[in-house]
Short mmCIF file of C-alpha atoms in Angstrom, two decimals:
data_model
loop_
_atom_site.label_atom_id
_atom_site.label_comp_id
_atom_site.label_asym_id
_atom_site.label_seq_id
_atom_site.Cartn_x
_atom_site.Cartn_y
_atom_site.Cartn_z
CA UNK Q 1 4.33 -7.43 -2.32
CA UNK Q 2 3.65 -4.37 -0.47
CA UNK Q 3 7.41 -3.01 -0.95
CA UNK Q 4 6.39 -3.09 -4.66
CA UNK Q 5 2.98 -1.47 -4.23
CA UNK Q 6 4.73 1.34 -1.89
CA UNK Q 7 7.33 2.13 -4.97
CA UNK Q 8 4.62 2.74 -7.73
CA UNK Q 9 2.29 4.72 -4.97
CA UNK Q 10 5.68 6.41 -4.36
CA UNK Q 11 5.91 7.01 -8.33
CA UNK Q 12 2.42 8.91 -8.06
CA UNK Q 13 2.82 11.03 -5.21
CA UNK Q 14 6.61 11.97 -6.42
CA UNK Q 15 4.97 13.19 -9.58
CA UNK Q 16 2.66 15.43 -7.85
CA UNK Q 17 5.42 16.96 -5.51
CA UNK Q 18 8.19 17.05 -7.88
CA UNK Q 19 9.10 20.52 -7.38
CA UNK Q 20 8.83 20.37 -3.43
CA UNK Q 21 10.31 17.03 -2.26
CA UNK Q 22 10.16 17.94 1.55
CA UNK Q 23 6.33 18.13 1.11
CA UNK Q 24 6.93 14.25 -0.47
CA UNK Q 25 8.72 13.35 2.46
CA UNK Q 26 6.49 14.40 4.43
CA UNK Q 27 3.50 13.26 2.47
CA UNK Q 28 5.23 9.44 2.15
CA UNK Q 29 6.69 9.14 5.42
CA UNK Q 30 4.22 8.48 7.52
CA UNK Q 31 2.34 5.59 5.31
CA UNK Q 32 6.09 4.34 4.41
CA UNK Q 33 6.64 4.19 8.54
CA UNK Q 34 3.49 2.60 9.15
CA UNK Q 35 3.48 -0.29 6.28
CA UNK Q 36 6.61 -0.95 7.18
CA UNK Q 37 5.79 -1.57 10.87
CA UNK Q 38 3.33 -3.48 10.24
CA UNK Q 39 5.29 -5.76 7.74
CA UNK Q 40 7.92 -6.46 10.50
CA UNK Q 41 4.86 -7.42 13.24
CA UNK Q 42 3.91 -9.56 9.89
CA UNK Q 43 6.86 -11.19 9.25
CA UNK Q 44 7.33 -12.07 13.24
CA UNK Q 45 3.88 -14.17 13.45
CA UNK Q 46 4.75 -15.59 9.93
CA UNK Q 47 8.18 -16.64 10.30
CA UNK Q 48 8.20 -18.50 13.65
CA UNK Q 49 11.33 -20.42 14.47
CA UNK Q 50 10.00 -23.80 15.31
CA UNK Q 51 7.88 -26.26 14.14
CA UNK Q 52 5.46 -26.25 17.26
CA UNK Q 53 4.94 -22.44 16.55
CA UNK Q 54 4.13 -22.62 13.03
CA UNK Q 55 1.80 -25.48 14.62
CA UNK Q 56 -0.07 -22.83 16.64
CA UNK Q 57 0.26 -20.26 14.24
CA UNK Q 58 -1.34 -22.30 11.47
CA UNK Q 59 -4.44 -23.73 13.75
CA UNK Q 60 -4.95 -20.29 14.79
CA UNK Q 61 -5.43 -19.00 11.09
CA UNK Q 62 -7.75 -21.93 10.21
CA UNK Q 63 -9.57 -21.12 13.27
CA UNK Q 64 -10.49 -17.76 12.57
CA UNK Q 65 -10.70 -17.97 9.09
CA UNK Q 66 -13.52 -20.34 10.13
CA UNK Q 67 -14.92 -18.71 12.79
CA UNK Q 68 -14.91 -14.73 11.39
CA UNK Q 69 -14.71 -14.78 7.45
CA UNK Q 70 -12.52 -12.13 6.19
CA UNK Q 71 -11.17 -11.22 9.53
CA UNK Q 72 -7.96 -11.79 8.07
CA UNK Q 73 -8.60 -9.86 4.68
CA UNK Q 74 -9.54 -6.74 7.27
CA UNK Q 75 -5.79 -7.07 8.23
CA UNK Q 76 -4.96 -5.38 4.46
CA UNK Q 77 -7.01 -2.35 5.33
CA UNK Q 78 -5.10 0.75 5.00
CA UNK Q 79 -2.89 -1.01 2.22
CA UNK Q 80 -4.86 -1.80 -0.50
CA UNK Q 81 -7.13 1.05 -0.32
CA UNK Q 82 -4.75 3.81 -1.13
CA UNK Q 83 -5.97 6.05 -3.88
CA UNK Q 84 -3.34 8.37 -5.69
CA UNK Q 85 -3.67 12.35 -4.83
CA UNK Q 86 -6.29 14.06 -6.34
CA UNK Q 87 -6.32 15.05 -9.51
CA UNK Q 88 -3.55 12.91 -11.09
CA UNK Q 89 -1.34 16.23 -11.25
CA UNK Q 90 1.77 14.55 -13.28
CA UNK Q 91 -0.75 14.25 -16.42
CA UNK Q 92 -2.07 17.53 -15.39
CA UNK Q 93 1.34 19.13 -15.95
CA UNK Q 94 2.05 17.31 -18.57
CA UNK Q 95 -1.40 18.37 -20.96
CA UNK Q 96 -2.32 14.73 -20.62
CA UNK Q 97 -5.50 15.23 -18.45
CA UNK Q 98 -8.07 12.75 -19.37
CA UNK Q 99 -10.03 14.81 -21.13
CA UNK Q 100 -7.22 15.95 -23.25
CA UNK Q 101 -6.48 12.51 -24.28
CA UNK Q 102 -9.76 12.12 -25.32
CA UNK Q 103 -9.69 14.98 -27.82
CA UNK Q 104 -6.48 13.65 -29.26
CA UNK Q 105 -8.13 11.07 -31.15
CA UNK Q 106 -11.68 13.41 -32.52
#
């Protein structure tokens, strides 16, 4: 889930600020903080304690579901939209730019 999505974009932007990890602290952080958050106001609508809850819980899904398509698919922007930093700078470093790789093999 999202914990697993956070660790490879983690991976990436690690990579690019390998030599300065305060700047990845303080370039992870925030998004880190924020997923997080809204993962535990997630998890409190989704895990209701009683059965009449997850009653009203579920009718209210099906209702807007049916009413506003996608409403709920809007809830995942900001998570699945992340896009790594610009260039990828651990193949830069590394010689393996795209380009490069594509000369490897002419």
């Amino acid at each position: 889930g999202q914990g697993g999505n956070l660790a490879v974009e983690d991976a990436v932007v690690l990579a690019h600020h390998f030599d300065d990890l305060a700047a990845y602290t303080a370039a992870r952080l925030p998004r880190a903080t924020a997923l997080t958050r809204r993962a535990v106001r997630g998890a409190r609508v989704n895990m209701t304690g009683t059965r009449a809850g997850a009653a009203v819980r579920d009718a209210l899904v099906t209702a807007v579901s049916r009413t506003v398509p996608g409403a709920l698919l809007r809830g995942f922007d900001g998570v699945a939209d992340w896009r790594p930093p610009q260039p990828p700078y651990a193949a830069v470093r590394a010689g393996r730019t795209p380009a490069a790789r594509g000369n490897e093999h002419g």
